C-alpha positions as a Markdown table, in Angstrom:
| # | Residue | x | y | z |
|---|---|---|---|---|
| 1 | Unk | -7.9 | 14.0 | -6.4 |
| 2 | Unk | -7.4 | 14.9 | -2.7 |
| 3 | Unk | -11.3 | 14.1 | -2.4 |
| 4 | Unk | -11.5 | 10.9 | -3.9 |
| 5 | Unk | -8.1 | 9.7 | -1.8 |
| 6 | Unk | -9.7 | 10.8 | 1.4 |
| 7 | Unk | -13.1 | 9.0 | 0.3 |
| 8 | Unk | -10.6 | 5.5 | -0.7 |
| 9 | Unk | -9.2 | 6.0 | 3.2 |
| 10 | Unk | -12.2 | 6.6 | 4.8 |
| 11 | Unk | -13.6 | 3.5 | 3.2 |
| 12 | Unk | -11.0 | 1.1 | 4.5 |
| 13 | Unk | -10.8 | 2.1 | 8.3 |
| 14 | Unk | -12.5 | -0.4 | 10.3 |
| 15 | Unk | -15.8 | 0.6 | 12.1 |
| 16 | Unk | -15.2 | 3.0 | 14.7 |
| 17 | Unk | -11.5 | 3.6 | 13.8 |
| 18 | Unk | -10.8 | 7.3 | 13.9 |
| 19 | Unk | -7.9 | 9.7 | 13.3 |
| 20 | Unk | -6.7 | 12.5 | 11.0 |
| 21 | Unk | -6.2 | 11.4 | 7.4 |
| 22 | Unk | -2.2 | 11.4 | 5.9 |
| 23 | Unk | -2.4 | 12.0 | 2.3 |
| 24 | Unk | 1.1 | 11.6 | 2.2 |
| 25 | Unk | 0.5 | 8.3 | 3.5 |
| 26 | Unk | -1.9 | 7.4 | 1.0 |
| 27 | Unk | 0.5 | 8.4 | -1.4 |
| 28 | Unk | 3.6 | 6.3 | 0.0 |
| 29 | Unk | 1.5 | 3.2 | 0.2 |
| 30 | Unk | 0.2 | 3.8 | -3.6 |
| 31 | Unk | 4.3 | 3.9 | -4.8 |
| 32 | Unk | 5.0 | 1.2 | -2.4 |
| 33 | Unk | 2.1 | -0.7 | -4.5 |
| 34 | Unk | 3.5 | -0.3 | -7.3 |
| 35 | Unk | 7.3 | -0.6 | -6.7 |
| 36 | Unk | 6.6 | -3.8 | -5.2 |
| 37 | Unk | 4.7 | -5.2 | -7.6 |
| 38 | Unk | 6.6 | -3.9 | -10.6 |
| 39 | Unk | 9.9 | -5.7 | -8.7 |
| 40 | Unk | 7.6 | -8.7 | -8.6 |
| 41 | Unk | 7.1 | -8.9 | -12.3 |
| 42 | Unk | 10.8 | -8.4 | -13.3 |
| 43 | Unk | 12.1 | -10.8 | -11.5 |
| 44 | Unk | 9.6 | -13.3 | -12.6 |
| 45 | Unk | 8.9 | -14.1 | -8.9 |
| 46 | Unk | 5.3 | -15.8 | -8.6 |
| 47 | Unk | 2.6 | -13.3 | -7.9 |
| 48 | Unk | 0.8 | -15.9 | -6.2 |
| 49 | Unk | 3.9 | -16.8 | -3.5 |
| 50 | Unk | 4.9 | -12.9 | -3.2 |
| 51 | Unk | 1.2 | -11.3 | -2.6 |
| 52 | Unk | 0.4 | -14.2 | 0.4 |
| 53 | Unk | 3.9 | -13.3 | 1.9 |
| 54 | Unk | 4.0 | -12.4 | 5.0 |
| 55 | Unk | 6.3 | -9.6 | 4.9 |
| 56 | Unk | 4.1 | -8.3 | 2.1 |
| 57 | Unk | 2.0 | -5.8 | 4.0 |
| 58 | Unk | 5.0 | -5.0 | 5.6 |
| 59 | Unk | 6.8 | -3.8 | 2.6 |
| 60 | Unk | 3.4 | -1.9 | 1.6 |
| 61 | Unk | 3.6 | 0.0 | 4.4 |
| 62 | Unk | 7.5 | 1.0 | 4.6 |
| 63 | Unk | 8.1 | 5.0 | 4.8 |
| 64 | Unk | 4.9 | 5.5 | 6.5 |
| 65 | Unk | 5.0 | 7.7 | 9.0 |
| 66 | Unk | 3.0 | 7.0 | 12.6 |
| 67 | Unk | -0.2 | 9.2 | 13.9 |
């Protein structure tokens, strides 16, 4: 599992983007994934209006610590 997280974040660095690889963050943005959209689909809030949000990515990334 460690292995195929660290493939998933290798993949979606941008070219030339370097740095030590946080499976802890991978793991907070995963929750974060799916508290947000579980939140979304309780309260019967649009997907469409909620995933364009702005403050989307913002939520995604809450908790996660800096390099």
């Amino acid at each position: 599992a460690v292995n195929i997280a660290k493939v998933h974040i290798l993949r979606k660095r941008k070219p030339g983007q370097s740095g030590p690889i946080s499976i802890a963050n991978f793991k907070t943005a995963l929750f974060n994934r799916f508290w947000v959209n579980r939140i979304i689909s309780k309260l019967d809030i649009d997907p469409e209006f909620a995933l364009n949000h702005p403050n989307y990515q913002d939520l995604l990334e809450f908790g996660i610590r800096a390099a």
